[in-house]
PDB file of C-alpha atoms in Angstrom:
ATOM      1  CA  UNK E   1       5.661  18.576  -1.010  1.00 52.00           C
ATOM      2  CA  UNK E   2       5.698  15.157   0.630  1.00 64.00           C
ATOM      3  CA  UNK E   3       6.912  12.611  -1.895  1.00 77.00           C
ATOM      4  CA  UNK E   4       6.976   8.902  -1.140  1.00 77.00           C
ATOM      5  CA  UNK E   5       9.926   6.832  -2.287  1.00 86.00           C
ATOM      6  CA  UNK E   6       9.955   3.144  -3.033  1.00 85.00           C
ATOM      7  CA  UNK E   7      11.878   1.478  -0.251  1.00 91.00           C
ATOM      8  CA  UNK E   8      11.177  -2.130  -1.150  1.00 93.00           C
ATOM      9  CA  UNK E   9       9.374  -3.670  -4.113  1.00 95.00           C
ATOM     10  CA  UNK E  10       8.862  -7.433  -4.244  1.00 96.00           C
ATOM     11  CA  UNK E  11       7.253  -9.131  -7.234  1.00 96.00           C
ATOM     12  CA  UNK E  12       6.401 -12.772  -7.671  1.00 95.00           C
ATOM     13  CA  UNK E  13       3.967 -14.681  -9.863  1.00 94.00           C
ATOM     14  CA  UNK E  14       1.550 -14.529  -6.923  1.00 94.00           C
ATOM     15  CA  UNK E  15       1.583 -10.755  -6.506  1.00 97.00           C
ATOM     16  CA  UNK E  16       3.490  -7.683  -5.478  1.00 97.00           C
ATOM     17  CA  UNK E  17       4.326  -5.977  -2.160  1.00 98.00           C
ATOM     18  CA  UNK E  18       5.733  -2.451  -1.915  1.00 97.00           C
ATOM     19  CA  UNK E  19       6.832  -0.383   1.036  1.00 97.00           C
ATOM     20  CA  UNK E  20       6.861   3.338   0.288  1.00 96.00           C
ATOM     21  CA  UNK E  21       8.414   5.834   2.688  1.00 94.00           C
ATOM     22  CA  UNK E  22       7.587   9.485   3.177  1.00 90.00           C
ATOM     23  CA  UNK E  23       8.381  11.995   5.903  1.00 87.00           C
ATOM     24  CA  UNK E  24       5.155  11.251   7.752  1.00 89.00           C
ATOM     25  CA  UNK E  25       4.300   7.590   7.144  1.00 94.00           C
ATOM     26  CA  UNK E  26       5.033   4.202   5.619  1.00 96.00           C
ATOM     27  CA  UNK E  27       2.636   3.082   2.920  1.00 96.00           C
ATOM     28  CA  UNK E  28       2.048  -0.628   2.368  1.00 97.00           C
ATOM     29  CA  UNK E  29       0.779  -1.522  -1.097  1.00 97.00           C
ATOM     30  CA  UNK E  30       0.071  -5.183  -1.833  1.00 98.00           C
ATOM     31  CA  UNK E  31      -1.738  -6.666  -4.795  1.00 97.00           C
ATOM     32  CA  UNK E  32      -2.352  -9.878  -6.628  1.00 97.00           C
ATOM     33  CA  UNK E  33      -4.857 -11.458  -8.982  1.00 96.00           C
ATOM     34  CA  UNK E  34      -8.272 -10.190  -7.891  1.00 95.00           C
ATOM     35  CA  UNK E  35      -7.187  -8.270  -4.764  1.00 97.00           C
ATOM     36  CA  UNK E  36      -5.447  -5.079  -3.703  1.00 97.00           C
ATOM     37  CA  UNK E  37      -4.503  -3.535  -0.353  1.00 98.00           C
ATOM     38  CA  UNK E  38      -3.188  -0.067   0.496  1.00 97.00           C
ATOM     39  CA  UNK E  39      -2.653   1.294   4.008  1.00 97.00           C
ATOM     40  CA  UNK E  40      -0.581   3.876   5.894  1.00 96.00           C
ATOM     41  CA  UNK E  41       1.435   3.156   9.029  1.00 97.00           C
ATOM     42  CA  UNK E  42       3.631   4.964  11.512  1.00 96.00           C
ATOM     43  CA  UNK E  43       6.597   2.629  10.992  1.00 95.00           C
ATOM     44  CA  UNK E  44       7.954  -0.224   8.882  1.00 93.00           C
ATOM     45  CA  UNK E  45       7.366  -2.506  11.863  1.00 95.00           C
ATOM     46  CA  UNK E  46       3.645  -1.693  11.902  1.00 97.00           C
ATOM     47  CA  UNK E  47       3.386  -2.182   8.130  1.00 97.00           C
ATOM     48  CA  UNK E  48       5.080  -5.591   8.234  1.00 96.00           C
ATOM     49  CA  UNK E  49       2.863  -6.680  11.114  1.00 96.00           C
ATOM     50  CA  UNK E  50      -0.243  -5.898   9.095  1.00 97.00           C
ATOM     51  CA  UNK E  51       1.217  -7.665   6.048  1.00 97.00           C
ATOM     52  CA  UNK E  52       1.508 -10.837   8.130  1.00 96.00           C
ATOM     53  CA  UNK E  53      -2.238 -10.809   8.754  1.00 96.00           C
ATOM     54  CA  UNK E  54      -3.500 -10.033   5.253  1.00 96.00           C
ATOM     55  CA  UNK E  55      -5.264 -13.258   4.229  1.00 96.00           C
ATOM     56  CA  UNK E  56      -4.787 -12.601   0.493  1.00 95.00           C
ATOM     57  CA  UNK E  57      -0.980 -12.526   0.704  1.00 96.00           C
ATOM     58  CA  UNK E  58       0.447 -15.966  -0.097  1.00 95.00           C
ATOM     59  CA  UNK E  59       3.160 -17.254   2.264  1.00 96.00           C
ATOM     60  CA  UNK E  60       5.870 -17.198  -0.405  1.00 96.00           C
ATOM     61  CA  UNK E  61       5.133 -13.564  -1.316  1.00 97.00           C
ATOM     62  CA  UNK E  62       5.142 -12.622   2.369  1.00 97.00           C
ATOM     63  CA  UNK E  63       8.482 -14.326   3.009  1.00 96.00           C
ATOM     64  CA  UNK E  64      10.131 -12.859  -0.090  1.00 97.00           C
ATOM     65  CA  UNK E  65       8.895  -9.367   0.744  1.00 97.00           C
ATOM     66  CA  UNK E  66      10.360  -9.625   4.256  1.00 96.00           C
ATOM     67  CA  UNK E  67      13.649 -10.885   2.833  1.00 97.00           C
ATOM     68  CA  UNK E  68      13.783  -7.963   0.384  1.00 96.00           C
ATOM     69  CA  UNK E  69      12.901  -5.514   3.142  1.00 95.00           C
ATOM     70  CA  UNK E  70      15.641  -6.870   5.437  1.00 94.00           C
ATOM     71  CA  UNK E  71      18.173  -6.672   2.608  1.00 95.00           C
ATOM     72  CA  UNK E  72      17.193  -3.070   1.900  1.00 94.00           C
ATOM     73  CA  UNK E  73      17.429  -2.131   5.589  1.00 92.00           C
ATOM     74  CA  UNK E  74      20.929  -3.636   5.734  1.00 93.00           C
ATOM     75  CA  UNK E  75      21.971  -1.584   2.688  1.00 92.00           C
ATOM     76  CA  UNK E  76      20.578   1.601   4.257  1.00 86.00           C
ATOM     77  CA  UNK E  77      22.473   0.966   7.498  1.00 89.00           C
ATOM     78  CA  UNK E  78      25.716   0.280   5.631  1.00 90.00           C
ATOM     79  CA  UNK E  79      25.488   3.531   3.649  1.00 79.00           C
TER      80      UNK E  79
END
């Protein structure tokens, strides 16, 4: 069974961005009022690159999601 785990979950008034990790891929799930995006990627780098180009994602949500992701990566490395 290949279960995805929440790696990063950012929520603002403008929407939500989640990065889910599994053994075979990274899933990017982003949503906000009137829009939703879900895609699979080979790495976190690829997922964050796509997030940068999603026109529905407001700048503040994008920046906060990257900040949360960087914080989570630092915690993982420290463990």
